[in-house]
Amino acid sequence: MQIEVEYVAQMRSAAGGATRETVTLAQGATVRDLVAHLANRHGDTLAALLLAEDGRPRSSTLVFVGEEQVDWECPPELSDSAKVTFLAPLAGG
Amino acid sequence: MGTPRPLTPEDRARYEWQMWTPGFGEAGQEKLKGASVLISRCGGLGSPAAYELAAAGVGRLVIAHAGNVKPSDLNRQLLMTHDWLGKPRVESAVRRLRELNPTLEIEGVPENINESNAAELVGRVDLVLDAAPLFEERLLMNREVVAQGKILVECAMYDMDANVTTVIPGRTPCLACLFPEKPPAWKRQFPVFGGVSGTAACIGAIEAIKVLADFGQPLLGEMLLMDLRHMTFRKMKVRRDPNCPVCRRLWD
């Protein structure tokens, strides 16, 4: 299935500068599977924003499926054409 | 929330055009006159936010910002002026706000939010407009807002992106629900046009005005994501962390 990924702010530069990309995952994949795929695809800079040192999802990163934030602890299964947005919080003032 | 204060004929003349706004009116203006807001800090985001709140007639503004004006402040920190280079930022901010609206009570605090002043500064006001460039300051203000039952309008930007959400403890997620720890990637210096920080500021200011005057629909449990590089605005639902160490007790 195809997943549309959107990166916000620092996530964008960590993912190589693109705002959006499409990723192909197996049916039944979850947000965590997507994160593992992206961390592997884009390397350490993005991986550091997505995953903590212990390999668990980083709690300070916000993940939205469609227009709703999802829980890292029990990430939902994704459906075909889902749009997933990653936001590392901003503090510019 | 502060007690509404009656308007003078001078107030009516000054705020006439905004009192025409449906749902606001003279009653809304009286609420703003009786309200108080802390703005920390008063840089690219806090400057235009403070200016809008002063223009709109929020009765008392507390401006917290340390340090002296530097040349690199002047592309966005609109309350700082060229003639004030090398002098305290907060003095420039207070001076400009008083020039705009001398009818208000404006307090300048030459400090940034820290562990020793956060409780006292948040305690002085009804609402905090968070414009701090460090997560430590943002999380401190959030902690005090939750502890003291205040309101937080959270505004932030980076590069061409900005976001705004409003926290009412016990009704919405708090900041620590959204990010319980400082994100590892954040750097003190960041790319910024004044037009981007100013966009977040104006949206934050109108959020504060709506909450204080009790009209419209604020961003409660929602975060507005603004991508000004592509002019895309999205309203996202944010979730409360049931194990949040800061606000969990309010939900038990």
Coordinates of N, CA and C in Angstrom, one line a residue, chain A:
Chain A
M1 N 0.8 -1.2 0.0 CA 0.0 0.0 0.0 C 0.9 1.3 0.0
Q2 N 0.3 2.3 -0.5 CA 1.0 3.6 -0.6 C 0.7 4.5 0.6
I3 N 1.7 5.1 1.2 CA 1.5 6.0 2.3 C 2.1 7.3 1.9
E4 N 1.4 8.4 2.1 CA 1.9 9.7 1.8 C 2.5 10.3 3.1
V5 N 3.8 10.6 3.1 CA 4.5 11.1 4.3 C 4.7 12.6 4.1
E6 N 4.4 13.4 5.2 CA 4.7 14.8 5.1 C 5.6 15.2 6.3
Y7 N 6.6 16.0 6.0 CA 7.6 16.4 7.1 C 7.4 17.9 7.3
V8 N 7.4 18.3 8.6 CA 7.3 19.7 9.0 C 8.6 20.2 9.6
A9 N 9.0 21.4 9.2 CA 10.1 22.1 9.8 C 11.4 21.3 9.8
Q10 N 12.0 21.1 11.0 CA 13.3 20.4 11.1 C 13.3 19.0 10.5
M11 N 12.1 18.4 10.6 CA 11.9 17.0 10.0 C 12.2 17.1 8.5
R12 N 11.8 18.2 7.9 CA 12.0 18.3 6.4 C 13.5 18.3 6.1
S13 N 14.3 19.1 6.7 CA 15.7 19.1 6.4 C 16.4 17.8 6.8
A14 N 15.9 17.1 7.9 CA 16.5 15.9 8.2 C 16.1 14.8 7.2
A15 N 15.0 15.0 6.5 CA 14.6 14.0 5.5 C 15.2 14.3 4.1
G16 N 16.1 15.3 4.0 CA 16.7 15.6 2.7 C 16.1 16.8 2.0
G17 N 15.2 17.5 2.7 CA 14.6 18.7 2.1 C 13.3 18.6 1.5
A18 N 12.8 17.4 1.2 CA 11.5 17.3 0.6 C 10.4 17.4 1.6
T19 N 9.3 18.1 1.2 CA 8.2 18.2 2.1 C 7.4 16.9 2.2
R20 N 7.2 16.3 1.0 CA 6.4 15.1 0.9 C 7.1 14.0 0.2
E21 N 6.8 12.7 0.6 CA 7.2 11.6 -0.2 C 6.2 10.5 -0.1
T22 N 6.2 9.6 -1.0 CA 5.3 8.4 -1.0 C 6.1 7.2 -0.7
V23 N 5.6 6.4 0.2 CA 6.3 5.2 0.7 C 5.4 4.0 0.4
T24 N 6.0 2.9 0.0 CA 5.2 1.6 -0.2 C 5.5 0.7 1.0
L25 N 4.5 0.3 1.7 CA 4.6 -0.6 2.8 C 3.7 -1.8 2.6
A26 N 3.9 -2.9 3.3 CA 3.1 -4.1 3.2 C 1.7 -3.8 3.9
Q27 N 0.7 -4.5 3.4 CA -0.6 -4.3 4.1 C -0.5 -4.6 5.6
G28 N -1.2 -3.9 6.4 CA -1.2 -4.2 7.8 C -0.1 -3.4 8.6
A29 N 0.7 -2.7 7.8 CA 1.9 -2.0 8.5 C 1.3 -0.9 9.4
T30 N 2.0 -0.6 10.5 CA 1.6 0.4 11.5 C 2.5 1.6 11.3
V31 N 2.2 2.7 12.1 CA 3.1 3.9 12.2 C 4.5 3.5 12.6
R32 N 4.7 2.6 13.5 CA 6.0 2.1 13.9 C 6.8 1.5 12.7
D33 N 6.1 0.7 11.9 CA 6.7 0.1 10.7 C 7.2 1.2 9.8
L34 N 6.3 2.2 9.6 CA 6.7 3.4 8.8 C 7.9 4.1 9.3
V35 N 7.9 4.3 10.6 CA 9.1 5.0 11.2 C 10.4 4.2 11.0
A36 N 10.3 2.9 11.2 CA 11.5 2.1 11.0 C 12.0 2.2 9.5
H37 N 11.0 2.2 8.6 CA 11.3 2.3 7.2 C 12.0 3.7 6.9
L38 N 11.4 4.7 7.4 CA 12.0 6.1 7.1 C 13.3 6.3 7.8
A39 N 13.5 5.8 9.0 CA 14.8 5.9 9.7 C 15.9 5.2 8.9
N40 N 15.5 4.1 8.3 CA 16.5 3.3 7.5 C 16.8 4.0 6.2
R41 N 15.7 4.6 5.6 CA 15.9 5.2 4.3 C 16.7 6.5 4.3
H42 N 16.5 7.3 5.4 CA 17.0 8.6 5.4 C 18.3 8.8 6.3
G43 N 18.6 7.7 7.0 CA 19.8 7.8 7.8 C 19.7 8.4 9.2
D44 N 20.9 8.7 9.8 CA 20.9 9.0 11.2 C 20.2 10.3 11.6
T45 N 20.3 11.3 10.7 CA 19.7 12.6 11.2 C 18.2 12.5 11.4
L46 N 17.5 11.9 10.4 CA 16.1 11.7 10.6 C 15.8 10.7 11.7
A47 N 16.6 9.6 11.7 CA 16.4 8.6 12.7 C 16.5 9.1 14.1
A48 N 17.4 10.1 14.3 CA 17.6 10.7 15.7 C 16.3 11.5 16.1
L49 N 15.6 12.0 15.1 CA 14.4 12.8 15.5 C 13.2 11.8 15.7
L50 N 13.3 10.7 15.1 CA 12.1 9.7 15.2 C 12.3 8.7 16.3
L51 N 13.5 8.3 16.6 CA 13.8 7.3 17.6 C 14.7 7.7 18.7
A52 N 14.4 7.3 19.9 CA 15.2 7.6 21.1 C 16.4 6.7 21.0
E53 N 17.4 6.9 22.0 CA 18.6 6.1 22.0 C 18.3 4.6 22.2
D54 N 17.2 4.3 22.9 CA 16.9 2.9 23.1 C 16.1 2.3 22.0
G55 N 15.9 3.0 20.9 CA 15.2 2.5 19.7 C 13.7 2.7 19.8
R56 N 13.2 3.2 20.9 CA 11.7 3.4 21.0 C 11.4 4.7 20.3
P57 N 10.1 4.9 19.9 CA 9.7 6.2 19.3 C 10.0 7.3 20.2
R58 N 10.5 8.4 19.7 CA 10.8 9.6 20.5 C 9.6 10.3 20.9
S59 N 9.4 10.5 22.2 CA 8.1 11.0 22.8 C 7.9 12.5 22.4
S60 N 9.0 13.2 22.1 CA 8.8 14.6 21.7 C 8.4 14.8 20.3
T61 N 8.3 13.8 19.5 CA 7.9 13.9 18.1 C 6.4 13.7 18.0
L62 N 5.7 14.6 17.3 CA 4.3 14.4 17.1 C 4.0 13.7 15.7
V63 N 3.1 12.8 15.8 CA 2.8 12.1 14.5 C 1.3 12.2 14.3
F64 N 0.9 12.6 13.1 CA -0.5 12.7 12.8 C -0.9 11.7 11.7
V65 N -2.0 11.0 11.8 CA -2.5 10.3 10.6 C -3.7 11.0 10.2
G66 N -3.7 11.5 8.9 CA -4.8 12.4 8.5 C -4.6 13.7 9.4
E67 N -5.7 14.1 10.0 CA -5.6 15.4 10.8 C -5.6 15.1 12.3
E68 N -5.3 13.8 12.7 CA -5.4 13.5 14.1 C -4.1 12.9 14.6
Q69 N -3.6 13.5 15.8 CA -2.4 13.0 16.4 C -2.6 11.5 16.9
V70 N -1.6 10.7 16.7 CA -1.8 9.3 17.2 C -0.8 9.0 18.3
D71 N -1.1 8.0 19.0 CA -0.3 7.6 20.2 C 0.8 6.7 19.8
W72 N 2.0 7.1 20.2 CA 3.2 6.3 19.9 C 3.1 4.9 20.5
E73 N 2.5 4.9 21.7 CA 2.5 3.6 22.5 C 1.7 2.6 21.8
C74 N 0.6 2.9 21.2 CA -0.3 1.9 20.5 C -0.6 2.5 19.1
P75 N 0.4 2.5 18.2 CA 0.2 3.1 16.9 C -0.8 2.3 16.1
P76 N -1.6 3.0 15.4 CA -2.7 2.3 14.6 C -2.1 1.8 13.3
E77 N -2.9 0.8 12.8 CA -2.6 0.2 11.5 C -2.9 1.3 10.5
L78 N -2.1 1.3 9.4 CA -2.3 2.3 8.4 C -3.1 1.8 7.3
S79 N -3.9 2.6 6.6 CA -4.6 2.1 5.5 C -4.0 2.7 4.2
D80 N -4.3 2.1 3.1 CA -3.8 2.6 1.8 C -4.1 4.1 1.6
S81 N -3.2 4.9 1.1 CA -3.3 6.3 0.9 C -3.4 7.2 2.1
A82 N -3.1 6.6 3.3 CA -3.0 7.4 4.5 C -2.0 8.5 4.4
K83 N -2.3 9.6 5.0 CA -1.3 10.7 5.0 C -0.8 10.8 6.4
V84 N 0.5 10.7 6.6 CA 1.1 10.7 7.9 C 2.1 11.9 8.0
T85 N 1.9 12.7 9.0 CA 2.7 14.0 9.2 C 3.6 13.8 10.4
F86 N 4.8 14.2 10.2 CA 5.8 14.2 11.4 C 6.2 15.6 11.7
L87 N 6.1 15.9 13.0 CA 6.4 17.2 13.5 C 7.3 17.1 14.7
A88 N 8.5 17.6 14.6 CA 9.4 17.8 15.8 C 9.0 19.2 16.3
P89 N 8.6 19.3 17.6 CA 8.1 20.6 18.1 C 9.1 21.8 17.8
L90 N 8.4 22.9 17.6 CA 9.2 24.1 17.3 C 9.2 25.0 18.5
A91 N 10.2 25.8 18.6 CA 10.2 26.8 19.8 C 10.7 28.2 19.3
G92 N 10.7 28.4 18.0 CA 11.2 29.7 17.6 C 10.2 30.8 18.0
G93 N 10.8 31.9 18.5 CA 9.9 33.0 18.9 C 10.4 34.3 18.4

